[in-house]
Structures are given as structure tokens and as C-alpha cells.
Coordinates of C-alpha atoms and ligand atoms in Angstrom, one line a residue:
X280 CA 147.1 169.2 33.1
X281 CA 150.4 170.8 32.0
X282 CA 153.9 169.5 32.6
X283 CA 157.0 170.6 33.2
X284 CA 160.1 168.9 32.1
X285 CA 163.5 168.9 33.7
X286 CA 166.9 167.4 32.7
X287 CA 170.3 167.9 33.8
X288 CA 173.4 165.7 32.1
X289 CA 176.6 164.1 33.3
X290 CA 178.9 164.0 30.1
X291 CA 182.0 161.8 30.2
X292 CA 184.9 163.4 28.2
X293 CA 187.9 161.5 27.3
X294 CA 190.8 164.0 27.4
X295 CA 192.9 163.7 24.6
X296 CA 196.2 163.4 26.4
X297 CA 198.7 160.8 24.6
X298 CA 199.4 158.7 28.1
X299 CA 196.9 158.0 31.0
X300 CA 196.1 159.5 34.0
X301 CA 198.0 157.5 36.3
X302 CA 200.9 155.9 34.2
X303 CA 202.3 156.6 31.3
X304 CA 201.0 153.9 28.9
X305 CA 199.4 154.9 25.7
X306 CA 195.8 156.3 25.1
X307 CA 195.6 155.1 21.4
X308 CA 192.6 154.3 20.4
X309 CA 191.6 151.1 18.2
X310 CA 195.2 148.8 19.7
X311 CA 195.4 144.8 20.0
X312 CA 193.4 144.0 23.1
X313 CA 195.7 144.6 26.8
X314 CA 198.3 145.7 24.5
X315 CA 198.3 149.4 26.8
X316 CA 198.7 148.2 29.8
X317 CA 201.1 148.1 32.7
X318 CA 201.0 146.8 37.2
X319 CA 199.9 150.5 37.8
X320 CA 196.0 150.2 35.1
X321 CA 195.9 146.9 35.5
X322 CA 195.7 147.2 39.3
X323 CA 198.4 144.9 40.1
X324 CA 199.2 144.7 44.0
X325 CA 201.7 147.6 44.9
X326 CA 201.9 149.5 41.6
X327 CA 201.1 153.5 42.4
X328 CA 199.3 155.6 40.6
X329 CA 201.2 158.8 39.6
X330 CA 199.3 162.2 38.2
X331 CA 199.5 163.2 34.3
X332 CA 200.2 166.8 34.5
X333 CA 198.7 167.4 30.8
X334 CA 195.3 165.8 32.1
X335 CA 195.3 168.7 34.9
X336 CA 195.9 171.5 32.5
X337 CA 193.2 170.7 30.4
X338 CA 190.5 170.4 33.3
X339 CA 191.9 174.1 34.5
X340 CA 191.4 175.1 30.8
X341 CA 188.1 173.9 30.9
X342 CA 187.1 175.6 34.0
X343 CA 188.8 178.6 33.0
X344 CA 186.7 178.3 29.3
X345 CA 183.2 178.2 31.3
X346 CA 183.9 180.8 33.8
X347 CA 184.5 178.3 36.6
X348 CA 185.6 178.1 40.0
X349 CA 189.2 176.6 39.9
X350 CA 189.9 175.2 43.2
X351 CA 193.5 175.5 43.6
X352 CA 193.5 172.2 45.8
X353 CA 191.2 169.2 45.5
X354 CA 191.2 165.4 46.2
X355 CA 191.3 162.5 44.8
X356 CA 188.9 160.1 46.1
X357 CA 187.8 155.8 45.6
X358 CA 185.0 154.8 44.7
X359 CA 184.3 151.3 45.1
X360 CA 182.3 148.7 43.5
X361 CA 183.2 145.7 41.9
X362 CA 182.9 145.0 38.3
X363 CA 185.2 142.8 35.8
X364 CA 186.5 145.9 33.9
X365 CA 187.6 147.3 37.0
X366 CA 190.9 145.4 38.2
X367 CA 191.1 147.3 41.3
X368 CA 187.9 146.9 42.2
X369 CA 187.6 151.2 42.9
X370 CA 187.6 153.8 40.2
X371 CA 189.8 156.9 41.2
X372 CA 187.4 160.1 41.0
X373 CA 187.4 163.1 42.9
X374 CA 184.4 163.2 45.0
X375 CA 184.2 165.9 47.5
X376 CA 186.0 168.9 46.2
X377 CA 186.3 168.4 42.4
X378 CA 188.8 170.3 40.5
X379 CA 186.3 172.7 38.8
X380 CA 183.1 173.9 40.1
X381 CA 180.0 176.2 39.6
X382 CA 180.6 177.0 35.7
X383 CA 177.9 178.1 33.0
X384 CA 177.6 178.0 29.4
X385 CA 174.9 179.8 27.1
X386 CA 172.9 178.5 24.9
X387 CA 170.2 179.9 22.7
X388 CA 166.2 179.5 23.1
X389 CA 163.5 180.7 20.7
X390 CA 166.3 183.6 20.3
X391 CA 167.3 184.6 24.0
X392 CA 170.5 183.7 25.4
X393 CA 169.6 181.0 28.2
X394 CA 172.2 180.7 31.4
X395 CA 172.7 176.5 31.8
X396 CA 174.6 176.2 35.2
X397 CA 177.5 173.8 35.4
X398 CA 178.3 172.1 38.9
X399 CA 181.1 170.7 38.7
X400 CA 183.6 169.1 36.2
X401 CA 186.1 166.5 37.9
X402 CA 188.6 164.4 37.1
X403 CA 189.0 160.5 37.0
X404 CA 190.3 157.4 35.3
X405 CA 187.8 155.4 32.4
X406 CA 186.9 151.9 32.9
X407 CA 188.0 148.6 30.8
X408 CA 185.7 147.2 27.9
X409 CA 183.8 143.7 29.0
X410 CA 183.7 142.1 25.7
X411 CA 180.7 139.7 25.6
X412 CA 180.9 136.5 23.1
X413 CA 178.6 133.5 22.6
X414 CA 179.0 131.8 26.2
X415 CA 181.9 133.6 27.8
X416 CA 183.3 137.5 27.9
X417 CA 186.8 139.2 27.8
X418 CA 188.2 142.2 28.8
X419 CA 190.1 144.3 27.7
X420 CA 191.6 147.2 30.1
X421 CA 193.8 149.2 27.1
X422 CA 190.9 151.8 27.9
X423 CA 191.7 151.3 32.0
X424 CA 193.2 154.9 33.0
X425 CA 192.1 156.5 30.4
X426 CA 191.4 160.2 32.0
X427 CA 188.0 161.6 31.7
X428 CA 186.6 165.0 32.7
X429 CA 183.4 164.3 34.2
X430 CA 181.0 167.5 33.4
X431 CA 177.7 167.6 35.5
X432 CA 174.9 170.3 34.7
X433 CA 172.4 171.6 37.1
X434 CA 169.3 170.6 36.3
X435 CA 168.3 173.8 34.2
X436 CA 167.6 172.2 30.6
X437 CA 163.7 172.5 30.0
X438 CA 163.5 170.3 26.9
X439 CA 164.8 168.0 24.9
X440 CA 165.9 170.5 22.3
X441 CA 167.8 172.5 25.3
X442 CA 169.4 169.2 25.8
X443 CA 170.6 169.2 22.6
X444 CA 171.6 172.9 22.5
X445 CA 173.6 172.6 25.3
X446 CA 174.8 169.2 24.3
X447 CA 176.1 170.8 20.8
X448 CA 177.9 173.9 22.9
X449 CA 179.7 171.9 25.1
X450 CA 180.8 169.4 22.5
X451 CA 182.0 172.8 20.6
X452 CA 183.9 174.3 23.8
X453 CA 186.1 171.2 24.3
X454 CA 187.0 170.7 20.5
X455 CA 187.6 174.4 20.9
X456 CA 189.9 173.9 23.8
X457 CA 191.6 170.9 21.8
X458 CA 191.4 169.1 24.9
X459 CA 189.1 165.9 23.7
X460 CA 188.4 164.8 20.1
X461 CA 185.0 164.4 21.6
X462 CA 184.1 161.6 19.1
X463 CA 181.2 160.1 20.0
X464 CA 180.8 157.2 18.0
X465 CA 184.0 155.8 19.3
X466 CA 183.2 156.8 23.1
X467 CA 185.1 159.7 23.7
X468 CA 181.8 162.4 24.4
X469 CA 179.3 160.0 26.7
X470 CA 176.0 161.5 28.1
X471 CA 174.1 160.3 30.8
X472 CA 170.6 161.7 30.9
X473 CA 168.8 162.6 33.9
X474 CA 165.1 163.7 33.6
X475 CA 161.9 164.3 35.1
X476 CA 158.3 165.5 34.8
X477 CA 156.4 168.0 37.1
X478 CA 152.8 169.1 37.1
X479 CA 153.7 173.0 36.2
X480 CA 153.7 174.9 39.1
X481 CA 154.6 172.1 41.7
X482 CA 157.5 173.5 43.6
X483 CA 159.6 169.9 44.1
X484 CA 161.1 168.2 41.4
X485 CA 159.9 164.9 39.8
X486 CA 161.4 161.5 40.4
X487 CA 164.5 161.7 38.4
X488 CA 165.9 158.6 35.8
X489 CA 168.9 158.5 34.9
X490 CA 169.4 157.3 30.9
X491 CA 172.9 155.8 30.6
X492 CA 175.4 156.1 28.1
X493 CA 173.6 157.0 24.4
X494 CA 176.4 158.1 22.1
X495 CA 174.3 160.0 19.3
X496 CA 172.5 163.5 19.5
X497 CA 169.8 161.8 17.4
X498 CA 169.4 159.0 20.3
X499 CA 169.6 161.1 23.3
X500 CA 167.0 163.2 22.1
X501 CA 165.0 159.6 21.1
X502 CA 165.8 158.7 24.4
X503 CA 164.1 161.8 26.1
X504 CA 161.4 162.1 24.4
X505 CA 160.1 158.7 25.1
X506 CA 161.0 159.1 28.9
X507 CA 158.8 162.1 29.0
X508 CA 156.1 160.9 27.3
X509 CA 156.0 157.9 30.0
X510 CA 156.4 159.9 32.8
X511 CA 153.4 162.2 31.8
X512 CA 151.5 159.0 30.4
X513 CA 151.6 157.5 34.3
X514 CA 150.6 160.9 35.5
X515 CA 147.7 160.9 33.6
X516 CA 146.7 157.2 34.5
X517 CA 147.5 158.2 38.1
X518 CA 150.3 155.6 38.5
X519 CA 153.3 157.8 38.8
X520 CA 154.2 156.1 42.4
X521 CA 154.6 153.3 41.0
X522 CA 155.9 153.3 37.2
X523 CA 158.3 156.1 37.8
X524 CA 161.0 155.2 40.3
X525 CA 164.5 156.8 40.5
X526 CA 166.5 154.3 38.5
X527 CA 168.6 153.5 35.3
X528 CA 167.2 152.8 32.1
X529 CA 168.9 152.0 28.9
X530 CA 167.8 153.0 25.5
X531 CA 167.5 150.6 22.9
X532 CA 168.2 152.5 19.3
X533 CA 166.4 149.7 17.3
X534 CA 163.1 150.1 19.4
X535 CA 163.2 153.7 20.5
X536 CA 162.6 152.6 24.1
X537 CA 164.2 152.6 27.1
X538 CA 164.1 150.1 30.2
X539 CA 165.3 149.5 33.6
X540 CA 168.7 148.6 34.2
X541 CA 169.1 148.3 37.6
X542 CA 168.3 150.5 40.2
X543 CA 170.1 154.0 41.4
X544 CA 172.9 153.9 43.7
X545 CA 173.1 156.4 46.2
X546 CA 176.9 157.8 46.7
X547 CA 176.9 155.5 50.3
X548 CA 176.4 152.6 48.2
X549 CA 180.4 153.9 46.6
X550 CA 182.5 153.6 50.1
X551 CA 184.2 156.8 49.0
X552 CA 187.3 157.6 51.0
X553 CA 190.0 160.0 49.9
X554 CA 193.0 157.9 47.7
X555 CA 196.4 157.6 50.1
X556 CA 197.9 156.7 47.0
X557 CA 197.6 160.0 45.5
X558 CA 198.6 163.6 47.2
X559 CA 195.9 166.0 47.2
X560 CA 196.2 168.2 43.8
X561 CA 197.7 171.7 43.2
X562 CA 197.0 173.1 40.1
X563 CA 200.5 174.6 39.1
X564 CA 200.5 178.5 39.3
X565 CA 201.2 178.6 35.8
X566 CA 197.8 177.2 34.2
X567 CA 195.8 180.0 35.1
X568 CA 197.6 182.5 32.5
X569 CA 197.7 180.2 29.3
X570 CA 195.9 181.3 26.7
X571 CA 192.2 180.6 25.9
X572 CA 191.6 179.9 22.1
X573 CA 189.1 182.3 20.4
X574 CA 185.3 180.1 21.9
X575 CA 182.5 179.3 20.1
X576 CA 180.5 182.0 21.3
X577 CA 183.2 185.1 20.7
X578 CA 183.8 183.4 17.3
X579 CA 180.4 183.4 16.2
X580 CA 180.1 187.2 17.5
X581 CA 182.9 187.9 15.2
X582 CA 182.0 186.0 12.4
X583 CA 178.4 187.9 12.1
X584 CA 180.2 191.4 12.6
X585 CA 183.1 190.8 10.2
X586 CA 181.6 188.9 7.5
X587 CA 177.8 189.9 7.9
X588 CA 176.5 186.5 8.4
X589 CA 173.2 185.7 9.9
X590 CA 173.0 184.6 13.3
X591 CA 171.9 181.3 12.2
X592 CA 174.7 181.3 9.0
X593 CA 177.7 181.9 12.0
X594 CA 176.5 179.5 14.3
X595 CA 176.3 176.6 11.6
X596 CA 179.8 177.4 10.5
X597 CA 181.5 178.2 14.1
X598 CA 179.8 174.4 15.4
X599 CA 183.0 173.0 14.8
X600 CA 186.8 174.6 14.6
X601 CA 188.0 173.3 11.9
X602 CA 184.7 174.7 10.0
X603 CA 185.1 177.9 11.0
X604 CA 189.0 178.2 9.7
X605 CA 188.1 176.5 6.5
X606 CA 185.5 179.5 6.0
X607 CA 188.0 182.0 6.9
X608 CA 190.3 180.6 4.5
X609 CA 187.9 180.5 1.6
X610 CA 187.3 184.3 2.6
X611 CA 190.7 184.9 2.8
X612 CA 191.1 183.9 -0.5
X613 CA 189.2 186.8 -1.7
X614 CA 185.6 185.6 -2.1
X615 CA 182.4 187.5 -0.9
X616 CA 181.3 186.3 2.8
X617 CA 178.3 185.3 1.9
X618 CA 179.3 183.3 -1.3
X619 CA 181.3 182.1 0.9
X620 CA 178.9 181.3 3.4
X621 CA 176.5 179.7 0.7
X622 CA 178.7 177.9 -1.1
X623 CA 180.4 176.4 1.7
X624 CA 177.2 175.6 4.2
X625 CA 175.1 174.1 1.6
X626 CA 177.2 173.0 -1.5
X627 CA 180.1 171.7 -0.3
X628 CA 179.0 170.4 3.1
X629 CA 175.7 168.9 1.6
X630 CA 178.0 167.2 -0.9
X631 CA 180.0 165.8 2.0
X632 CA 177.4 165.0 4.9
X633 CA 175.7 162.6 2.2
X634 CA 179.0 161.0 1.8
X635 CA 180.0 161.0 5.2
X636 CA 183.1 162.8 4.7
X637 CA 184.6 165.4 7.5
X638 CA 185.1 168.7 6.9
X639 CA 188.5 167.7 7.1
X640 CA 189.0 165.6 5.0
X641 CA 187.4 167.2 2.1
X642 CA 188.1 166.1 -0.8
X643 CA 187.4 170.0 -2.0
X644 CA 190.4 172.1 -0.3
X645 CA 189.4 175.9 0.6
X646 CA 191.7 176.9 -1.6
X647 CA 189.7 175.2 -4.9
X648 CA 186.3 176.2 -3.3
X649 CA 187.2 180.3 -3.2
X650 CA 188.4 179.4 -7.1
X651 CA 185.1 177.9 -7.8
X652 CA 183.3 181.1 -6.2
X653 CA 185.6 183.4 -8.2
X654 CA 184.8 181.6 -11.5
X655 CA 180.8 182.0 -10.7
X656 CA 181.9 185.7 -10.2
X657 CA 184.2 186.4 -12.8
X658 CA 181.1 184.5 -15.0
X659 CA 183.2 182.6 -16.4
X660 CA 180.6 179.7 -15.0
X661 CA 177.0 179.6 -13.8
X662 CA 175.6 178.8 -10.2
X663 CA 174.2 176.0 -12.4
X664 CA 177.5 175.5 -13.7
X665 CA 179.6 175.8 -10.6
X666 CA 177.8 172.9 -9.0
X667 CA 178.6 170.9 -12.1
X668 CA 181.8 171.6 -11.2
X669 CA 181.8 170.6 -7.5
X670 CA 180.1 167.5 -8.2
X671 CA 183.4 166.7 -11.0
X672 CA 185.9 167.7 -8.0
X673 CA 184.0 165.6 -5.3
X674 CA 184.6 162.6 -7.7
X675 CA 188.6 163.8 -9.0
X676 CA 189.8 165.8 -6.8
X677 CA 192.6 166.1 -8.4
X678 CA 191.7 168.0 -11.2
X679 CA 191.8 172.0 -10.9
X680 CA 189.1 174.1 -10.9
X681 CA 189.9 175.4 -14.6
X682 CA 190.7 171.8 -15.6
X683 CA 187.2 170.8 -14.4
X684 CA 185.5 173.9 -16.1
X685 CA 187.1 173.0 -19.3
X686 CA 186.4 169.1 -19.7
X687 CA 182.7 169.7 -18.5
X688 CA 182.7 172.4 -21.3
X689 CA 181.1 174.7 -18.9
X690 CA 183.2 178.1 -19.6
X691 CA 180.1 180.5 -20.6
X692 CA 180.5 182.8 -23.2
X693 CA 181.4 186.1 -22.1
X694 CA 182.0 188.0 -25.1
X695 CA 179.6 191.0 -26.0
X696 CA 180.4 190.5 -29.6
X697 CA 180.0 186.9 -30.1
X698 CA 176.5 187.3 -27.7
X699 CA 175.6 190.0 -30.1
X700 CA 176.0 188.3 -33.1
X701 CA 173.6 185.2 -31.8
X702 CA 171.2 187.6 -30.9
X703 CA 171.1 189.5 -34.3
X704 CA 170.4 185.8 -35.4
X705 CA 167.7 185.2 -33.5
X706 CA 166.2 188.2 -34.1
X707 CA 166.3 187.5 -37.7
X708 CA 164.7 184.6 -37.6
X709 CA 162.3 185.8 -35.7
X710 CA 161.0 189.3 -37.3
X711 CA 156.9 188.1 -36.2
X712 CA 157.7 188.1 -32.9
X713 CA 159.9 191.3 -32.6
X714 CA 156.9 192.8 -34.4
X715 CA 154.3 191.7 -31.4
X716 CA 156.9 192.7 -29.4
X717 CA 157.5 196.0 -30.3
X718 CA 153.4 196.4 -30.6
X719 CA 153.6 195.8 -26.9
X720 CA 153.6 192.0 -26.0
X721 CA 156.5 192.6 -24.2
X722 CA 155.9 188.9 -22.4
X723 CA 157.7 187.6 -25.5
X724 CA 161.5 188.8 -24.5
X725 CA 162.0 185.4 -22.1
X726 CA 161.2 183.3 -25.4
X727 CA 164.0 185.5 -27.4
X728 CA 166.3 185.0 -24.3
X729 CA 165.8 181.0 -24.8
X730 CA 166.1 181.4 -28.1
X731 CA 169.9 183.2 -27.1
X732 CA 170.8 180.3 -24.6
X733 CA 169.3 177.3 -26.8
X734 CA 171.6 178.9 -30.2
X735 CA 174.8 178.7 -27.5
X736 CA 173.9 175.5 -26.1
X737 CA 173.5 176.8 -22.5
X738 CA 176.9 178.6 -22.3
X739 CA 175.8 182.4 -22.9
X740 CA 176.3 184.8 -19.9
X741 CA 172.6 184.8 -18.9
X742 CA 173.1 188.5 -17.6
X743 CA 174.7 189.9 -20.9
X744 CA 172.2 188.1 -23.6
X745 CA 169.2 190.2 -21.5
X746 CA 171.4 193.6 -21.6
X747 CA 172.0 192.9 -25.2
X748 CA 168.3 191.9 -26.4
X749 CA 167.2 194.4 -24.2
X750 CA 169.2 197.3 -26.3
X751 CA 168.4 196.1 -29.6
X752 CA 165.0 195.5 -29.1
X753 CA 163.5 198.6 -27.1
X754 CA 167.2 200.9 -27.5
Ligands
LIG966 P1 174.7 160.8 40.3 O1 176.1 160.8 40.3 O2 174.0 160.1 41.4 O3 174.0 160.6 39.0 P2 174.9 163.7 40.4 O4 174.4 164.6 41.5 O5 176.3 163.6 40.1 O6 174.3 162.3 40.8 O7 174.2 164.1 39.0 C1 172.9 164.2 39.0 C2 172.5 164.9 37.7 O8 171.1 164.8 37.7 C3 172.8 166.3 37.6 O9 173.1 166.6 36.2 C4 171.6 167.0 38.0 O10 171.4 168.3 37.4 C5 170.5 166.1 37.6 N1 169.3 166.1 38.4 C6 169.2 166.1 39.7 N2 167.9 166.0 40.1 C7 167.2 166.0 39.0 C8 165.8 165.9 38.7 N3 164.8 165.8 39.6 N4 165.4 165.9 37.4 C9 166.3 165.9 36.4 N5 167.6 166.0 36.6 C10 168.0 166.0 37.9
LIG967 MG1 174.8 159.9 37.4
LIG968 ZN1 199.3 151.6 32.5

């Protein structure tokens, strides 16, 4: 029997406006516990919730960014339920006309360009943090108001690694749009995962879980896979009625496994009812001409027209903004695009990803990088040499590239005469072999070369000790 597998995701995006939706208390992460509070997020009796204008323009920018539907008009709605991180006991969402709707973003499978729909994308205030300790918990509401742009997919995503793909596009777009910081790790990029499994050809979806709230690519795709492999493993016992029920399940990154959390709430179960605290929203004429910010897509375009680059090359370096302008400044220096590209992709960010360290906050500016590029170029250095020297400026970055060159001793010897004079040398020393060599062993010239680099300790110009032995040994 073969399967088919469906997904669609809800991502949670904190918008990166400096007060919250409703009031104008602080969003800054990381604060003493309740310190960003005020009546209106704490949901004190009376206090009235008033719109952030900044948290509009950045949904319309969105919309506008995934070739959405804005509508000019939507509401804002309550959604009740009760839960200690929720003072007012109802979350302020929109519910039946969202501020954004029927969007798409593209992402790419086996090579095609793939069309992922987008539903809707709405706005609505975060939650508090429950705090659990040994015996009791706490809260803390300085997340409370925090606004989020709820983004919903339909369920198009066929796999796992589509997941991922259009996980990885979407994080792009918004850090793009400089709307959300999008960091996962500290909450701001949150993915609920919705999947099911269909015998292939069965028209009606699967019974869909929902998997709540995994903050790593690595995990949600963890998290999918094992949900898969238990929906087909009931299939195939022929207890799919009863194992797979619509629900939410948690995964557990220690184990790898995910388990029931509770069971799914249908949107009756919310009591929504539009907010008379809040008028309906117009979007102000004005957002719909602001300027879009070259997109990942159109930048990647550009970047394998311009400079050349692979497809693969120009999406690694477009995944992220401030990537892409650090490659355009190490270009603009005047260094070839693809020593750019190579230097940049797999020295300096493989130096960096082991360490952990952000693009930007390189301890290697663009500026020294194009120098170290130029130097490989000019041959004053080696490749060998060059990553000698990145390794030196990883560990002192404040040394300059020539400073750097000169203490590791690295500066290769570039002079025809002094080359020539070694190889004379070596030749000298070494009139048996130029005789095999001239009576047709020709396999002997890589031992003079070694002979070249081993008399100059390494530093010779590789390319000008061959065009030198070469002349004085056939010429
Ligand atoms: P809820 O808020 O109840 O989770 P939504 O309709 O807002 O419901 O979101 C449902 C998400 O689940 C959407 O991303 C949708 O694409 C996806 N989805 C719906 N049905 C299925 C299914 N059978 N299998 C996988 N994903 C599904
Ligand atoms: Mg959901
Ligand atoms: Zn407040």
C-alpha cells in the first residue's frame, strides 16, 4: 500500500514592533518578570484596548509581500477560554474576516517551483509565560499583548522536506520585510504542525493532528516524521480508527516522540464574538504604496544573473538578508563572485556555524574577507595559505589581513628571479634525474616541483616554480 502525506502549518510570528498591540508598554524581550505591564495587558476591569498602528502596517506588508488579499476592513474578534496566562480570560484574534487572505509563496521541489497556498494571516495579541517551579507556578504577562501575525497554509505541503522548504521561505520573507526577528529559539517564529496520512488515491483527507509549538527546523521535521511513520504503522495494523484521532500532541526533543496533549477544540468550543472594545479595522490608504524590499525570491534571481551563481550557491546566500548584503559587499569590494561565493559560503560561514556565531556578528568584516580573496589573487598567499589566515583572524580579529599574512610568515614568494635561482639549485643537485627526465620519464617533474617548494619552505608561487621548471627543463 502507498501513502500519501499531507501537512499544512499555522506559524505564530511575533512582530517586531517596540510597544504592544493594545497599549503602549514595551515588547523587550528578556525584562524582570511583570515589569511590561499595565490595567489594559493585564486585563484589569475597565482598561481598553487601543490598536498599534505599526502592528497593522506590517500585516498589510506581509499580505502585500505574498500576493494577498488585503481586506480593507476586518474584525477583531474574542476568543475565550480560560487559562492562567490569560488575565482576561479571551485572547483578542480576528476570527471571521482576517486582515490578510488567500496568499502563496513558492518553494522549490526536486527543481520545479511548487505553488504553497496561504489562507489567511491575522492579527492578535500573544499569551503570558506560566512559569512552573517545584510545587507551585508563576506568571509572568510581560509577553501579554505581544502582537503576533498568525500565518495559516493550506494544506498543500506533501512532505516533511516541503515543510521545511516552506518553513525556511517564510522565515526569509518576514526577516525580509524586517517585520519579526523571527528568532525561534527565543519564541518569536512558532509552528504548529498539522498532518495526516492517506492511502494514495483516496479522495478525503486523513484524520489530521495537530503538533504544537516545536521551535527548531531540526524538531519539526523530527516531529513529522515520527507522526507519519505512526499513522502509516496503524494503517498497516488496521487500527487507524482508533490510534489516529484528531488531537494535539507534543513532541518531546529528548525522545523524538510525540504524545497526546489533550484533545482538539473545535472553534465552538472558543465562544467567539466580535470585540466591542475595538472598532472594526481600516487599513490606512497609505499602506498599500510603501515600498516592498527586494524578496527572497527576486534577490536570488538577481544574484544568479549578476554574479553567475548557481541556483543552489544564490539560494544559500539570499536565506537570510543580512547574508546576502554581506556577499554584495565583499563583491563590491572588487573580488570575483564566485571567490566570493566560495570563500564566504564555506570558509567563513563554516568557521562561524561551528562557533555559533551570526553572520552578523562576524568576527571577519566583508571588508577583511574581499582583502583575504584579493591576497589569494594577487598570490601573495595560497588557498592553503588564506585559510591559515582566516583561522588567525577568527581568533584576533583585530589584526589586518597583511598583519596576519606577515606573522604566520605566509607571503609566498612571487619573484621569478629568486624562484629561478632555487630551481637552478635543484636542478643541480639533481643532474640523474634531469637526465631520466629528459630521456622521457617525464613523471619525474612533480618530484623537481617538491624539491622547489621543500628548498622555499612551502612559500613558492606554486604556479610560477612549474612555468619556470617547465622552461628550463623541456625550453
Ligand atoms: P485550527 O485553528 O483548528 O487548528 P485552522 O483551520 O486554523 O484550524 O488550521 C488548520 C491547519 O491545518 C491549516 O494549516 C490546514 O492547512 C491544516 N489542515 C487542515 N486539514 C488537514 C489535514 N487533513 N491534514 C493536514 N493538515 C490539515
Ligand atoms: Mg491550530
Ligand atoms: Zn500594557
Amino acid at each position: 500500500m502507498e501513502y500519501e502525506v499531507v501537512i499544512g502549518l499555522e506559524v505564530h510570528v511575533q512582530l517586531n514592533t517596540k510597544t504592544k498591540i493594545f497599549c503602549s508598554c514595551p515588547t523587550s524581550f528578556g525584562e524582570r518578570e511583570n515589569l511590561n505591564t499595565c490595567p489594559v495587558c493585564l486585563g484589569l476591569p475597565g482598561a481598553l484596548p487601543v490598536m498599534n498602528r505599526e502592528a497593522v502596517k506590517k500585516a498589510v506588508l506581509f499580505g502585500r509581500a505574498i500576493n494577498a488579499k488585503i481586506n480593507k476592513r476586518s474584525i477583531f474578534a474574542r476568543k475565550n477560554y480560560f487559562y492562567p496566562d490569560l488575565p482576561k480570560g479571551y485572547q483578542i484574534s480576528q476570527f471571521e474576516i482576517p486582515i490578510v487572505e488567500n496568499g502563496e509563496l513558492f518553494i522549490e521541489v526536486d527543481g520545479e517551483e511548487k505553488r504553497i497556498g496561504i489562507t489567511r494571516a491575522h492579527l492578535e495579541e500573544d499569551a503570558g509565560k506560566n512559569i512552573h517551579r517545584e510545587g507551585y507556578s508563576v506568571v509572568d504577562l510581560n509577553r501579554a499583548g505581544t502582537p503576533l501575525l498568525e500565518i495559516v497554509s493550506e494544506p498543500d505541503l506533501r512532505s516533511s522536506d516541503e515543510a521545511i522548504a516552506y518553513l525556511k521561505k517564510l522565515h526569509a520573507i518576514v526577516r525580509y520585510l524586517d517585520i519579526s526577528d523571527a528568532n525561534m529559539q527565543e519564541g518569536s517564529f512558532r509552528v504548529d504542525a498539522n498532518v495526516s496520512v492517506r492511502p494514495k488515491g483516496q479522495k478525503e483527507f486523513g484524520t489530521r493532528v495537530e503538533i504544537k509549538n516545536i521551535n527548531s527546523f531540526k524538531f519539526i521535521k523530527q516531529a513529522l516524521e515520527y507522526e507519519i511513520e505512526r499513522h502509516i504503522d496503524a494503517y498497516e495494523d488496521g487500527t487507524y480508527q482508533e490510534e489516529v484521532v484528531q488531537e494535539t500532541r507534543l513532541f518531546n526533543s529528548r525522545t523524538g516522540e510525540t504524545r497526546s496533549m489533550r484533545g482538539k477544540e473545535e472553534s465552538a468550543d472558543y465562544r467567539y464574538f466580535p470585540d466591542p472594545d475595538l472598532l472594526p479595522l481600516e487599513v490606512p490608504e497609505e499602506f498599500f504604496s510603501l515600498p516592498i524590499p527586494e524578496l527572497p525570491d527576486e534577490k536570488r534571481r538577481r544574484f544568479m544573473e549578476e554574479y553567475k551563481l548557481k541556483p543552489y550557491d544564490a539560494g544559500v546566500l539570499t536565506a537570510e538578508p543580512e547574508l546576502a548584503q554581506f556577499y554584495e559587499e565583499v563583491v563590491g569590494a572588487g573580488v570575483d563572485p564566485q571567490m566570493a561565493n566560495s570563500y564566504l559560503s564555506v570558509e567563513l560561514l563554516g568557521r562561524l556555524n561551528k562557533k555559533n556565531i551570526p553572520i552578523t556578528e562576524s568576527p571577519i568584516s566583508a571588508q577583511k574577507l574581499a582583502q583575504v580573496i584579493k591576497r589569494v589573487a594577487d598570490k601573495t598567499i595560497s588557498g592553503a595559505g588564506a585559510k591559515k589566515v582566516l583561522d588567525k583572524l577568527m581568533e584576533e580579529p583585530q589584526l589586518e589581513v597583511d598583519e596576519a599574512i606577515e606573522k604566520l610568515g605566509l607571503k609566498q614568494i612571487s619573484d621569478p628571479a629568486v624562484i629561478e635561482e632555487m630551481v637552478e639549485e635543484v636542478l643541480e643537485k639533481n643532474g640523474d634525474k634531469v637526465e631520466q627526465y629528459r630521456n622521457g620519464k617525464t613523471k619525474l617533474f612533480g618530484y623537481f616541483v617538491g624539491q622547489v617548494m621543500k628548498a622555499s619552505r612551502g612559500k613558492a608561487n606554486p604556479q610560477l616554480v612549474n612555468q619556470i621548471l617547465k622552461t628550463k627543463l623541456d625550453g
